[in-house]
Coordinates of C-alpha atoms in Angstrom, one line a residue:
M735 CA 6.3 -4.2 -3.6
R736 CA 2.8 -5.2 -3.2
R737 CA -0.2 -7.2 -1.7
T738 CA -1.5 -9.9 -3.3
K739 CA -5.6 -9.5 -3.9
E740 CA -6.5 -12.7 -2.6
S741 CA -5.2 -13.1 0.8
G742 CA -3.4 -9.7 1.2
T743 CA 0.3 -10.8 1.4
L744 CA 3.0 -8.9 1.1
I745 CA 5.0 -9.9 -1.8
F746 CA 8.3 -8.0 -2.7
S747 CA 10.6 -8.0 -5.5
P748 CA 14.5 -8.2 -5.9
S749 CA 14.2 -4.5 -6.8
D750 CA 13.0 -3.8 -3.2
L751 CA 15.5 -5.4 -1.8
T752 CA 18.3 -3.5 -4.0
T753 CA 16.5 -0.2 -2.2
Y754 CA 16.8 -0.9 1.3
L755 CA 20.6 -2.0 0.3
E756 CA 20.5 1.9 -1.3
S757 CA 18.3 3.5 1.2
P758 CA 16.2 2.1 3.9
F759 CA 14.7 5.2 4.0
S760 CA 13.3 5.1 0.5
S761 CA 12.3 1.6 1.3
W762 CA 10.5 2.5 3.9
M763 CA 8.8 5.1 2.2
D764 CA 7.6 2.6 -0.3
R765 CA 6.0 0.7 1.9
F766 CA 4.2 3.5 3.7
A767 CA 3.0 4.5 0.4
L768 CA 1.7 1.4 -0.3
E769 CA -0.5 1.0 3.2
F770 CA -1.5 4.6 2.9
P771 CA -1.9 5.8 -0.8
G772 CA -2.4 9.5 -1.6
E773 CA -0.8 10.5 2.1
I774 CA 2.5 11.8 0.3
E775 CA 3.7 11.9 -3.2
S776 CA 6.3 10.7 -4.7
D777 CA 8.7 12.1 -7.4
E778 CA 6.9 13.2 -10.5
E779 CA 9.5 11.1 -13.6
D780 CA 11.9 13.3 -14.8
E781 CA 12.8 13.3 -18.2
A782 CA 16.7 12.2 -17.5
A783 CA 14.9 9.5 -15.4
E784 CA 13.0 8.2 -18.5
L785 CA 15.8 8.9 -21.2
I786 CA 18.1 6.7 -18.5
Q787 CA 15.3 3.9 -18.6
T788 CA 14.5 4.3 -22.3
K789 CA 18.6 3.6 -22.6
G790 CA 18.4 0.7 -20.7
M791 CA 15.9 -0.9 -22.7
D792 CA 17.9 -0.4 -25.7
H793 CA 20.9 -2.1 -24.4
E794 CA 18.8 -5.0 -23.1
K795 CA 17.6 -5.1 -26.8
K796 CA 21.2 -5.1 -28.0
V797 CA 22.2 -7.8 -25.4
L798 CA 19.2 -10.1 -26.7
E799 CA 20.5 -9.8 -30.5
G800 CA 23.6 -10.5 -29.5
L801 CA 22.7 -13.7 -27.8
K802 CA 20.3 -14.5 -30.3
K803 CA 23.6 -14.6 -32.8
E804 CA 25.2 -16.9 -30.2
F805 CA 23.0 -19.2 -29.1
K806 CA 20.0 -19.1 -32.4
D807 CA 17.3 -20.6 -30.0
I808 CA 15.7 -17.8 -27.9
E809 CA 13.3 -18.9 -25.5
T810 CA 11.0 -15.8 -24.8
I811 CA 8.4 -15.6 -21.8
E812 CA 5.8 -13.1 -23.4
A813 CA 4.2 -10.5 -21.6
E814 CA 0.7 -10.8 -22.0
G815 CA -1.0 -12.8 -19.3
N816 CA -0.9 -12.6 -15.5
F817 CA 2.3 -13.7 -13.7
E818 CA 1.3 -17.5 -13.0
S819 CA 1.0 -18.3 -16.7
R820 CA 4.1 -16.8 -17.0
H821 CA 6.0 -18.6 -14.3
A822 CA 4.1 -21.7 -15.9
A823 CA 5.6 -21.1 -19.4
T824 CA 9.1 -20.4 -17.5
L825 CA 9.1 -23.8 -15.6
T826 CA 8.0 -25.3 -19.1
A827 CA 10.7 -23.6 -21.4
M828 CA 13.3 -25.0 -18.3
K829 CA 12.2 -28.4 -18.3
N830 CA 12.7 -28.0 -22.2
G831 CA 16.1 -27.0 -22.2
A832 CA 15.9 -24.0 -23.9
P833 CA 19.7 -22.1 -24.3
V834 CA 18.5 -18.8 -23.1
I835 CA 14.9 -18.2 -21.5
Y836 CA 14.4 -14.2 -21.8
Q837 CA 11.9 -12.5 -19.2
A838 CA 11.8 -15.6 -17.3
A839 CA 9.0 -15.1 -14.2
L840 CA 10.3 -16.5 -11.5
K841 CA 9.2 -16.8 -7.3
R842 CA 10.2 -17.9 -4.2
E843 CA 8.0 -17.7 -0.7
S844 CA 7.3 -13.9 -0.7
F845 CA 9.7 -12.5 -3.7
L846 CA 8.8 -12.7 -7.3
G847 CA 10.4 -10.8 -10.1
Y848 CA 11.3 -11.0 -14.0
A849 CA 14.8 -12.1 -15.0
D850 CA 16.3 -10.6 -18.1
F851 CA 18.0 -13.9 -18.9
L852 CA 18.0 -17.2 -17.7
V853 CA 21.2 -19.1 -19.5
K854 CA 21.7 -22.9 -19.9
V855 CA 24.9 -24.5 -17.9
P856 CA 26.3 -27.7 -17.6
G857 CA 25.9 -29.2 -13.9
R858 CA 23.7 -32.1 -12.9
S859 CA 20.5 -30.8 -11.0
K860 CA 16.6 -31.7 -11.1
L861 CA 16.5 -30.9 -14.6
G862 CA 19.1 -32.9 -15.8
D863 CA 22.3 -32.7 -16.5
F864 CA 22.2 -28.7 -17.1
H865 CA 20.8 -26.3 -15.4
Y866 CA 20.6 -22.0 -15.5
E867 CA 22.3 -18.8 -14.6
A868 CA 20.7 -15.4 -13.9
W869 CA 22.6 -13.0 -16.6
D870 CA 21.3 -9.6 -16.0
S871 CA 21.9 -6.3 -18.4
K872 CA 22.8 -2.9 -17.3
L873 CA 23.5 0.1 -19.1
A874 CA 26.5 1.1 -16.3
R875 CA 30.3 0.7 -17.1
S876 CA 31.4 -1.1 -13.7
T877 CA 29.6 -3.7 -11.8
K878 CA 27.7 -2.2 -8.5
P879 CA 26.8 -3.8 -5.5
Y880 CA 23.1 -3.5 -6.2
F881 CA 23.7 -5.7 -9.4
V882 CA 24.6 -8.8 -7.6
I883 CA 21.9 -8.6 -4.7
Q884 CA 19.4 -8.7 -7.7
L885 CA 20.9 -11.4 -9.6
L886 CA 21.3 -13.8 -6.0
A887 CA 17.4 -12.9 -5.7
Y888 CA 17.0 -14.7 -9.1
S889 CA 19.3 -17.3 -8.2
E890 CA 17.4 -18.4 -5.2
M891 CA 14.3 -18.3 -7.0
L892 CA 16.2 -20.7 -9.3
E893 CA 17.5 -22.9 -6.6
S894 CA 13.6 -23.5 -5.7
I895 CA 13.1 -24.8 -9.4
Q896 CA 16.2 -27.0 -10.6
G897 CA 17.6 -27.9 -6.9
I898 CA 20.8 -26.4 -7.0
F899 CA 22.1 -22.6 -6.5
P900 CA 23.7 -21.3 -9.5
Q901 CA 28.0 -21.1 -9.3
S902 CA 28.0 -18.2 -11.2
I903 CA 25.8 -14.5 -11.7
T904 CA 26.8 -12.2 -14.9
V905 CA 26.2 -8.8 -15.9
V906 CA 26.3 -7.3 -19.3
L907 CA 27.8 -4.1 -18.7
G908 CA 27.1 -0.6 -20.9
T909 CA 30.4 -1.6 -22.5
G910 CA 29.3 -5.2 -24.0
E911 CA 31.8 -6.8 -21.2
R912 CA 30.4 -9.6 -19.5
K913 CA 31.5 -9.8 -16.2
S914 CA 30.7 -13.3 -14.3
L915 CA 31.3 -13.4 -10.4
R916 CA 31.1 -16.4 -8.0
S917 CA 27.7 -16.7 -6.5
N918 CA 29.2 -18.1 -2.8
D919 CA 31.7 -14.9 -2.9
F920 CA 28.5 -13.0 -1.8
S921 CA 25.7 -15.4 -0.8
S922 CA 26.6 -15.3 2.9
Y923 CA 26.0 -11.4 2.6
Y924 CA 23.1 -11.8 1.0
A925 CA 21.3 -13.4 3.4
S926 CA 22.3 -11.5 6.1
L927 CA 21.0 -8.4 4.0
K928 CA 17.2 -10.4 2.8
K929 CA 17.2 -11.2 6.4
R930 CA 17.3 -7.5 7.8
F931 CA 15.1 -6.5 5.1
L932 CA 12.6 -8.7 6.3
E933 CA 13.0 -8.1 9.7
F934 CA 12.5 -4.5 9.1
H935 CA 9.0 -4.9 7.1
S936 CA 7.7 -7.2 9.6
S937 CA 8.0 -4.7 11.9
F938 CA 7.1 -1.4 10.2
D939 CA 5.7 1.0 11.8
R940 CA 4.5 4.3 10.4
N941 CA 5.8 6.6 13.0
Q942 CA 9.3 4.9 13.1
R943 CA 10.5 6.3 10.0
P944 CA 14.4 5.7 9.5
R945 CA 16.5 8.5 9.3
I946 CA 18.0 9.7 6.3
Q947 CA 22.0 9.1 6.2
K948 CA 24.2 11.4 3.9
N949 CA 24.6 9.9 0.1
E950 CA 22.2 7.7 0.3
E951 CA 20.6 6.8 -2.7
I952 CA 17.3 8.1 -2.4
R953 CA 15.2 7.2 -5.3
N954 CA 11.4 8.4 -5.7
W955 CA 11.2 10.7 -2.6
S956 CA 14.3 13.0 -3.2
E957 CA 11.7 15.7 -3.3
Y958 CA 10.0 14.7 0.1
A959 CA 13.3 13.9 1.2
A960 CA 14.8 16.8 0.7
Q961 CA 11.9 18.8 2.3
L962 CA 11.7 16.7 5.3
I963 CA 15.7 17.0 5.8
I964 CA 14.6 20.7 6.1
E965 CA 12.0 20.7 8.5
T966 CA 13.9 18.2 10.9
D967 CA 17.4 20.0 10.6
D968 CA 18.6 16.6 9.8
L969 CA 22.5 16.0 10.2
S970 CA 22.8 15.1 6.5
Q971 CA 22.4 19.0 5.7
V972 CA 26.1 19.1 7.0
A973 CA 28.1 19.5 3.9
N974 CA 31.2 17.0 3.3
I975 CA 30.0 14.8 6.7
R976 CA 30.3 11.3 6.0
S977 CA 27.3 8.5 6.6
S978 CA 29.8 6.6 9.2
Q979 CA 30.5 10.2 10.4
Q980 CA 26.5 11.0 10.8
R981 CA 25.9 7.5 12.7
K982 CA 28.5 8.2 15.3
L983 CA 27.2 11.9 16.0
E984 CA 23.6 10.6 16.2
R985 CA 24.7 7.7 19.0
A986 CA 26.2 10.5 21.0
G987 CA 22.8 12.1 21.0
I988 CA 23.6 14.9 18.3
T989 CA 20.9 14.5 15.8
T990 CA 20.5 18.0 14.0
L991 CA 22.5 20.5 12.3
T992 CA 21.9 23.0 15.1
A993 CA 22.8 20.7 18.0
L994 CA 26.3 20.2 16.3
A995 CA 26.9 23.6 15.8
N996 CA 26.0 24.6 19.2
T997 CA 27.7 21.1 20.9
K998 CA 30.4 21.8 23.8
L999 CA 31.5 18.5 23.3
K1000 CA 34.9 17.9 22.4
Q1001 CA 35.3 14.1 21.9
I1002 CA 32.7 11.8 20.7
P1003 CA 33.6 7.6 20.9
G1004 CA 35.2 6.5 17.1
L1005 CA 35.7 10.6 15.7
E1006 CA 38.7 12.2 15.5
A1007 CA 38.7 15.5 17.8
A1008 CA 40.1 17.3 14.7
T1009 CA 37.7 15.5 12.6
L1010 CA 34.6 16.7 15.0
A1011 CA 35.9 20.2 15.7
K1012 CA 35.6 20.9 11.7
L1013 CA 32.0 19.1 11.4
K1014 CA 31.1 22.1 14.0
R1015 CA 32.3 24.8 12.3
Q1016 CA 30.9 23.4 9.1
A1017 CA 27.5 23.2 11.0
R1018 CA 28.0 26.5 12.3
L1019 CA 28.6 28.4 9.4
Q1020 CA 25.6 26.5 7.4
H1021 CA 23.5 27.8 10.4
E1022 CA 24.8 31.1 10.6
S1023 CA 23.8 31.6 7.1
R1024 CA 20.5 30.7 7.2
G1025 CA 18.2 33.4 5.3
F1026 CA 21.4 35.2 3.7
K1027 CA 21.9 35.2 0.3
K1028 CA 25.5 35.3 0.4
P1029 CA 26.5 32.7 2.9
K1030 CA 29.0 33.3 5.6
Y1031 CA 33.0 31.8 5.1
E1032 CA 36.2 31.1 7.2
I1033 CA 39.6 30.7 6.1
L1034 CA 41.0 27.6 7.1
D1035 CA 44.5 27.8 8.2
H1036 CA 47.5 28.0 5.7
P1037 CA 50.7 26.1 7.2
E1038 CA 53.7 27.7 6.9
D1039 CA 55.6 27.4 3.3
Q1040 CA 52.8 24.3 2.7
R1041 CA 51.6 24.2 -1.1
T1042 CA 47.7 23.9 -0.3
G1043 CA 44.8 25.9 -0.4
L1044 CA 45.2 29.5 -1.6
R1045 CA 48.7 28.8 -1.7
L1046 CA 48.2 27.0 -4.9
L1047 CA 46.3 29.8 -6.7
P1048 CA 49.1 31.5 -9.4
P1049 CA 48.9 35.3 -10.2
P1050 CA 47.6 36.0 -13.4
S1051 CA 48.8 35.9 -16.7
S1052 CA 48.1 36.8 -20.3
G1053 CA 47.5 33.8 -21.9
D1054 CA 44.8 32.4 -18.8
V1055 CA 42.3 29.9 -19.8
Y1056 CA 38.6 29.5 -18.0
F1057 CA 37.3 25.7 -19.0
D1058 CA 34.6 23.8 -18.7
M1059 CA 33.1 20.6 -20.8
E1060 CA 30.0 19.0 -21.5
G1061 CA 30.0 15.5 -21.9
Y1062 CA 27.2 12.9 -23.1
P1063 CA 27.8 9.6 -20.8
L1064 CA 24.9 7.7 -22.3
F1065 CA 26.8 7.4 -26.2
E1066 CA 27.4 4.2 -27.2
D1067 CA 29.7 1.9 -24.7
Q1068 CA 32.1 5.0 -23.7
G1069 CA 30.0 8.1 -23.2
L1070 CA 31.0 11.0 -25.5
E1071 CA 33.1 14.2 -25.0
Y1072 CA 31.2 16.7 -27.2
L1073 CA 31.7 20.3 -26.2
F1074 CA 35.3 21.6 -25.0
G1075 CA 34.3 25.2 -24.4
A1076 CA 36.4 28.3 -22.7
I1077 CA 36.6 31.6 -21.9
Y1078 CA 39.4 33.8 -22.5
L1079 CA 40.6 37.6 -22.1
E1080 CA 41.9 39.9 -24.9
K1081 CA 43.7 43.2 -24.3
K1082 CA 42.8 42.4 -20.2
K1083 CA 39.0 43.1 -20.3
D1084 CA 37.6 41.9 -23.8
Q1085 CA 35.8 38.1 -22.8
K1086 CA 35.8 35.7 -25.9
F1087 CA 34.3 32.4 -25.7
I1088 CA 36.0 29.6 -27.8
D1089 CA 33.9 26.0 -28.2
F1090 CA 35.0 22.6 -30.0
W1091 CA 32.3 20.2 -30.9
A1092 CA 32.0 16.7 -31.5
H1093 CA 28.9 14.7 -32.4
N1094 CA 30.4 11.3 -33.4
R1095 CA 33.4 9.8 -32.1
A1096 CA 35.4 10.4 -35.2
N1097 CA 34.7 14.2 -34.3
E1098 CA 35.7 13.5 -30.4
K1099 CA 39.0 12.8 -31.1
K1100 CA 39.2 15.9 -33.9
A1101 CA 37.5 18.2 -31.3
F1102 CA 40.2 17.0 -28.7
E1103 CA 43.0 18.1 -30.9
G1104 CA 41.5 21.0 -31.6
W1105 CA 40.9 22.1 -28.0
I1106 CA 44.7 20.8 -27.2
D1107 CA 46.0 22.3 -30.2
W1108 CA 44.8 25.9 -29.4
V1109 CA 45.2 25.9 -25.5
Y1110 CA 48.8 24.3 -26.1
S1111 CA 49.8 26.5 -28.4
R1112 CA 48.8 29.7 -25.6
F1113 CA 51.1 27.8 -23.3
K1114 CA 54.1 27.7 -25.7
A1115 CA 53.7 31.6 -25.9
D1116 CA 53.0 32.1 -22.8
P1117 CA 54.5 29.4 -20.2
A1118 CA 53.2 31.4 -17.2
M1119 CA 49.5 30.4 -18.3
H1120 CA 47.1 28.1 -16.8
I1121 CA 43.8 26.6 -16.9
Y1122 CA 41.4 27.1 -14.9
H1123 CA 38.6 24.6 -14.1
Y1124 CA 36.1 23.4 -11.5
A1125 CA 36.5 19.8 -9.8
A1126 CA 38.5 16.7 -12.0
Y1127 CA 36.5 16.1 -14.3
E1128 CA 38.2 17.8 -17.4
V1129 CA 41.7 16.8 -16.3
T1130 CA 40.5 12.9 -16.1
A1131 CA 38.7 14.0 -19.3
M1132 CA 42.1 15.2 -20.8
R1133 CA 44.2 12.0 -19.7
K1134 CA 41.1 9.3 -21.0
L1135 CA 41.0 11.1 -24.2
S1136 CA 44.8 11.1 -24.9
T1137 CA 44.9 7.7 -24.6
Q1138 CA 41.9 6.3 -25.8
H1139 CA 42.7 8.4 -29.2
A1140 CA 46.3 7.8 -29.2
T1141 CA 46.9 11.5 -29.9
R1142 CA 48.1 14.7 -28.6
E1143 CA 49.8 12.5 -25.5
F1144 CA 52.8 14.6 -25.3
E1145 CA 50.7 18.0 -25.2
V1146 CA 48.4 16.4 -22.3
D1147 CA 51.5 15.4 -20.7
Q1148 CA 53.4 18.2 -20.8
L1149 CA 50.5 20.6 -19.1
L1150 CA 50.0 17.9 -16.8
K1151 CA 53.7 18.0 -15.8
A1152 CA 53.3 22.1 -15.7
E1153 CA 50.6 21.9 -13.1
A1154 CA 49.0 24.2 -16.0
F1155 CA 45.7 22.5 -14.5
I1156 CA 44.5 25.0 -11.7
D1157 CA 41.5 23.3 -9.7
L1158 CA 39.3 25.7 -8.2
F1159 CA 37.3 22.8 -6.1
K1160 CA 40.7 22.1 -4.6
I1161 CA 41.6 25.3 -3.6
V1162 CA 37.9 26.5 -2.2
S1163 CA 38.0 23.0 -0.1
Q1164 CA 41.4 23.1 1.2
S1165 CA 41.3 27.1 1.9
L1166 CA 37.9 28.1 3.0
V1167 CA 34.7 27.0 4.6
V1168 CA 31.6 27.9 3.5
G1169 CA 27.9 28.0 5.0
E1170 CA 26.4 25.7 1.9
A1171 CA 25.3 22.4 1.8
N1172 CA 27.7 21.2 -0.7
Y1173 CA 30.7 22.8 -2.6
S1174 CA 29.5 22.6 -6.0
I1175 CA 30.3 25.7 -8.2
K1176 CA 26.7 26.1 -8.3
S1177 CA 26.9 26.6 -4.7
I1178 CA 29.7 28.8 -4.4
E1179 CA 28.7 31.0 -7.0
H1180 CA 26.9 32.7 -3.9
L1181 CA 29.2 34.0 -2.9
Y1182 CA 30.1 36.0 -6.1
A1183 CA 27.6 35.9 -8.3
Q1184 CA 24.0 36.5 -9.2
K1185 CA 21.7 33.8 -10.3
R1186 CA 21.6 32.1 -13.3
D1187 CA 19.3 32.6 -16.3
G1188 CA 18.7 30.2 -19.3
D1189 CA 16.9 27.2 -20.0
V1190 CA 19.8 24.9 -19.0
K1191 CA 20.4 25.0 -15.5
K1192 CA 22.4 21.9 -14.2
A1193 CA 24.3 18.9 -15.7
S1194 CA 21.3 16.7 -15.8
D1195 CA 19.4 19.7 -17.9
S1196 CA 21.9 19.5 -20.7
I1197 CA 22.0 15.6 -20.8
V1198 CA 18.3 15.2 -21.6
E1199 CA 18.5 18.5 -23.9
Y1200 CA 21.7 17.0 -25.6
A1201 CA 19.7 13.2 -26.1
K1202 CA 17.1 15.4 -27.8
Y1203 CA 19.3 16.5 -30.0
L1204 CA 20.6 13.3 -31.2
M1205 CA 17.1 11.9 -31.7
S1206 CA 16.2 14.8 -33.5
P1207 CA 18.6 17.6 -34.6
D1208 CA 17.2 20.9 -35.2
G1209 CA 20.7 22.1 -37.0
A1210 CA 24.1 21.2 -37.7
T1211 CA 25.8 23.8 -35.6
W1212 CA 25.3 26.1 -32.6
E1213 CA 24.2 28.8 -34.8
T1214 CA 21.3 27.0 -36.2
S1215 CA 20.4 24.6 -33.7
K1216 CA 18.1 25.8 -30.7
I1217 CA 19.4 23.4 -28.9
L1218 CA 22.9 23.1 -29.5
K1219 CA 22.6 27.3 -28.7
G1220 CA 21.2 26.8 -25.0
I1221 CA 23.7 24.3 -24.2
R1222 CA 26.5 26.3 -25.6
D1223 CA 25.2 29.2 -23.4
Y1224 CA 25.2 27.2 -20.5
N1225 CA 28.7 26.0 -20.8
E1226 CA 30.1 29.8 -21.6
I1227 CA 28.1 30.4 -18.2
D1228 CA 30.0 27.6 -16.1
C1229 CA 33.3 29.6 -18.2
I1230 CA 32.3 32.9 -16.8
S1231 CA 31.7 31.5 -13.6
T1232 CA 35.1 29.9 -13.1
L1233 CA 36.6 33.4 -14.4
K1234 CA 34.8 35.2 -11.4
L1235 CA 35.7 32.4 -9.1
T1236 CA 39.3 33.0 -10.3
D1237 CA 39.4 36.6 -9.4
W1238 CA 37.4 36.2 -6.2
L1239 CA 39.6 33.9 -4.9
R1240 CA 42.6 36.1 -5.8
D1241 CA 40.7 38.9 -3.9
V1242 CA 40.6 36.4 -0.6
Q1243 CA 44.6 35.6 -1.3
K1244 CA 45.6 38.9 -1.3
E1245 CA 43.2 40.0 1.8
S1246 CA 44.4 36.8 3.2
K1247 CA 48.6 37.5 2.6
L1248 CA 49.2 34.1 1.4
A1249 CA 51.6 33.9 -2.0
F1250 CA 51.6 31.3 -4.3
I1251 CA 54.0 28.8 -4.1
S1252 CA 55.1 27.1 -7.2
A1253 CA 56.1 23.6 -7.2
Q1254 CA 59.6 22.6 -7.5
K1255 CA 60.7 21.3 -11.5
G1256 CA 63.8 20.6 -12.8
D1257 CA 65.0 21.8 -16.5
D1258 CA 61.8 20.8 -18.9
E1259 CA 62.8 21.9 -22.9
R1260 CA 59.6 20.6 -23.7
A1261 CA 60.6 19.2 -26.8
P1262 CA 58.6 15.9 -28.0
P1263 CA 60.3 12.6 -27.8
E1264 CA 61.2 10.9 -30.5
V1265 CA 58.5 9.0 -32.8
T1266 CA 59.0 5.4 -32.5
P1267 CA 58.7 3.4 -36.0
A1268 CA 56.0 1.4 -34.1
A1269 CA 54.5 4.7 -33.3
Q1270 CA 54.7 5.9 -36.6
M1271 CA 53.1 3.0 -38.1
A1272 CA 50.3 3.1 -35.8
E1273 CA 49.7 6.5 -36.5
Q1274 CA 49.5 6.4 -40.0
L1275 CA 47.1 2.7 -39.8
L1276 CA 44.8 5.5 -37.6
L1277 CA 45.2 7.9 -40.2
D1278 CA 43.9 5.2 -43.3
L1279 CA 40.6 5.8 -41.2
D1280 CA 40.1 9.3 -40.1
G1281 CA 36.5 10.4 -40.4
K1282 CA 35.3 7.1 -41.0
L1283 CA 31.8 6.5 -38.8
E1284 CA 31.0 2.9 -39.8
L1285 CA 34.0 0.4 -40.2
T1286 CA 34.0 -2.7 -42.3
E1287 CA 35.4 -6.2 -40.4
D1288 CA 39.0 -5.8 -41.4
E1289 CA 39.4 -1.7 -40.8
R1290 CA 38.3 -2.5 -37.3
V1291 CA 40.9 -5.2 -36.8
Q1292 CA 43.3 -2.2 -38.2
K1293 CA 42.1 -0.2 -35.4
L1294 CA 42.8 -2.6 -32.9
L1295 CA 46.1 -3.3 -33.8
A1296 CA 47.1 0.4 -34.0
E1297 CA 45.7 1.0 -30.5
L1298 CA 48.0 -2.1 -29.1
I1299 CA 50.8 -0.5 -30.7
E1300 CA 52.5 1.2 -27.5
F1301 CA 49.5 0.6 -25.1
H1302 CA 51.7 -0.5 -22.4
K1303 CA 53.2 3.1 -22.3
R1304 CA 49.7 4.6 -22.1
E1305 CA 48.3 2.6 -19.5
A1306 CA 51.5 2.9 -16.9
K1307 CA 50.8 6.6 -17.6
Q1308 CA 47.3 6.3 -16.0
Y1309 CA 48.6 5.2 -12.9
W1310 CA 51.6 7.7 -12.5
W1311 CA 49.2 10.7 -13.3
K1312 CA 46.9 9.4 -10.5
Y1313 CA 49.7 8.8 -7.7
F1314 CA 51.1 11.8 -8.4
D1315 CA 47.4 13.7 -8.1
W1316 CA 47.5 11.8 -4.7
L1317 CA 50.3 13.8 -3.4
T1318 CA 48.9 16.9 -3.5
H1319 CA 46.2 15.4 -1.5
T1320 CA 45.1 16.8 1.7
H1321 CA 45.2 13.8 4.4
E1322 CA 41.9 14.2 5.2
E1323 CA 41.2 13.8 1.4
L1324 CA 43.2 10.8 0.7
T1325 CA 40.9 9.2 3.5
Q1326 CA 37.9 9.5 0.7
E1327 CA 39.6 7.9 -2.4
S1328 CA 39.3 3.9 -2.0
D1329 CA 42.2 3.4 -3.4
C1330 CA 44.1 4.9 -0.5
I1331 CA 44.8 4.9 3.0
G1332 CA 44.5 8.3 4.5
D1333 CA 46.0 10.1 7.7
I1334 CA 48.2 7.2 8.2
Q1335 CA 50.3 7.6 11.1
R1336 CA 53.1 5.4 13.1
T1337 CA 52.3 3.8 15.9
A1338 CA 55.1 4.6 19.2
K1339 CA 56.1 0.6 18.5
K1340 CA 59.9 0.3 17.3
P1341 CA 60.1 -1.7 14.3
S1342 CA 60.6 -5.4 14.6
P1343 CA 63.4 -6.9 12.4
D1344 CA 62.1 -9.4 9.6
K1345 CA 64.9 -11.4 7.7
R1346 CA 67.2 -8.0 6.3
S1347 CA 64.0 -5.6 6.6
L1348 CA 62.2 -4.0 9.4
I1349 CA 58.5 -4.1 9.9
A1350 CA 57.1 -0.4 10.8
E1351 CA 53.1 -0.2 12.2
Y1352 CA 51.0 2.3 11.1
R1353 CA 47.6 3.1 12.4
F1354 CA 44.2 4.5 10.6
D1355 CA 40.8 4.7 10.6
P1356 CA 39.5 1.5 10.2
S1357 CA 35.9 2.6 9.3
Q1358 CA 37.7 4.0 5.9
E1359 CA 36.5 2.7 2.8
V1360 CA 39.5 1.4 0.8
K1361 CA 40.1 -1.7 -1.6
F1362 CA 43.0 -3.4 0.0
K1363 CA 43.3 -6.7 0.3
N1364 CA 46.0 -9.0 2.2
E1365 CA 49.7 -9.0 0.3
S1366 CA 48.2 -5.9 -1.6
E1367 CA 51.0 -3.9 -3.1
C1368 CA 51.2 -0.4 -1.7
R1369 CA 53.5 2.6 -2.1
L1370 CA 53.9 4.6 1.3
F1371 CA 54.0 8.3 1.1
I1372 CA 54.0 10.5 4.3
D1373 CA 55.0 13.4 6.1
Q1374 CA 58.2 12.8 7.7
D1375 CA 56.7 14.6 11.2
R1376 CA 54.0 11.9 10.7

């Protein structure tokens, strides 16, 4: 966003439009900074942002090299010179029919920008019997809405040159996958968004700052936003409030956390009474906890004989393990799980820490196998043991690694079936209301632990530190590397915190007289399935490549063939693992899952006949974000009393 020197006209970029899409507050702040420079300071560039930017540029260069091999001729619009000269060079390249144009300078009306790639495709236009489509390189592993908006903005600029709107847009993801989308599927939404954006800025008023919504993607103003939220007692402070709920409360005149905590209202349009009561309780506890080092908390009702909350917490056992992992999401195309750390107890009180490391893909497999072999041996020796962790990351990683590397699938499956993994986040969120703005383990620690020490204090710090290590290793192991030692200390602190939280929750469980209820399981001999000849072949093919960091073309084909053998079984497991996870969720938790419709209830309407079937009618909150389409196949899991 800038103003021209000559006329002072306001000029926007496609990034300005995507900023508005994700955060009207950030868009307003960008405009404020332009009109009143220096009044409010934006965030300082942090190391994590710089790292992501660097990795993004590396990915863009990798895509460029791939296109050079594919298309031979690449026209690069040099960065030297002003926009107008670069735009003129882009027009010349397009008229000459260059197969690919890199860093094309485009403009239309009040928008201008630089497209990563323009790719020549067949189709009549003002240019001849061809036209151009916009491609963009993104480090992400899946397509995000703002990618689409950005590419449609470039497509609209292309239309003004070639006379036709490109039929497709393409994102080259961090995995290398090219994701092509039909432009017309999103053009109406794009037009509506652009109209709202222009109206938003045409009516800009420094005294009419938009409210910050929960989970808004605030880009360059997060520090100021955090300060503002506290100063204005904003509703977005309320833990677990959804942006749709926040808007409904604001329409009812409840605009602050204090107002929500003290409201006498029991009904608000569009908000279930039970949901309102839950939000009020959360706001009240946060309000009452202000000024105290230790927040207040209350125990939620635990319906009789239901496996929820504190009833999911098993009694201690000698083989118990307290587990935490460190991952580096920017490694190659799939990320790297580089540290598996765990605390266990010897002779009841003697804490021991064990760790398994990986700094490349081959070692990731070995570290995973080492961790699973170690923990599974404890499980066989003590079937009553459990692996305690906080939130879903660790279990998701176990599933991913077992299928990705086609190893230790039986052991992982057995641990999951036995419900050996205990997610303490699920227990906390289902059993307690805590006077904290979020339920991360760092916040919940205020109930039972002291302030943390160490150089690495949060996950983003560990990502930055590990990136430094990969770029410039200062030792081969944590014993010889200061960087790895700092990350290891951070991981060990997380494991110790998980142990302390488990003990604290057991005390609460005991005080509340809420006994553990185990799952009903059938007989399980824990015998590995018979290895098929095909599986043996796959194992041998992979064994031949074990430990190799660089593979020849023939070896890559060999690896692919090995991974294709019985892949359908591994793929099916992913779905069923997820399905059985959902069965353990509360109705409130299911409303947060885009693959589920939560809190679904039968209406009073009687089922109606349809051929040989009966059609039953259900109702649910339509504001839930779900991925279902017409004729989607669904599985219904519903309480008998609902």
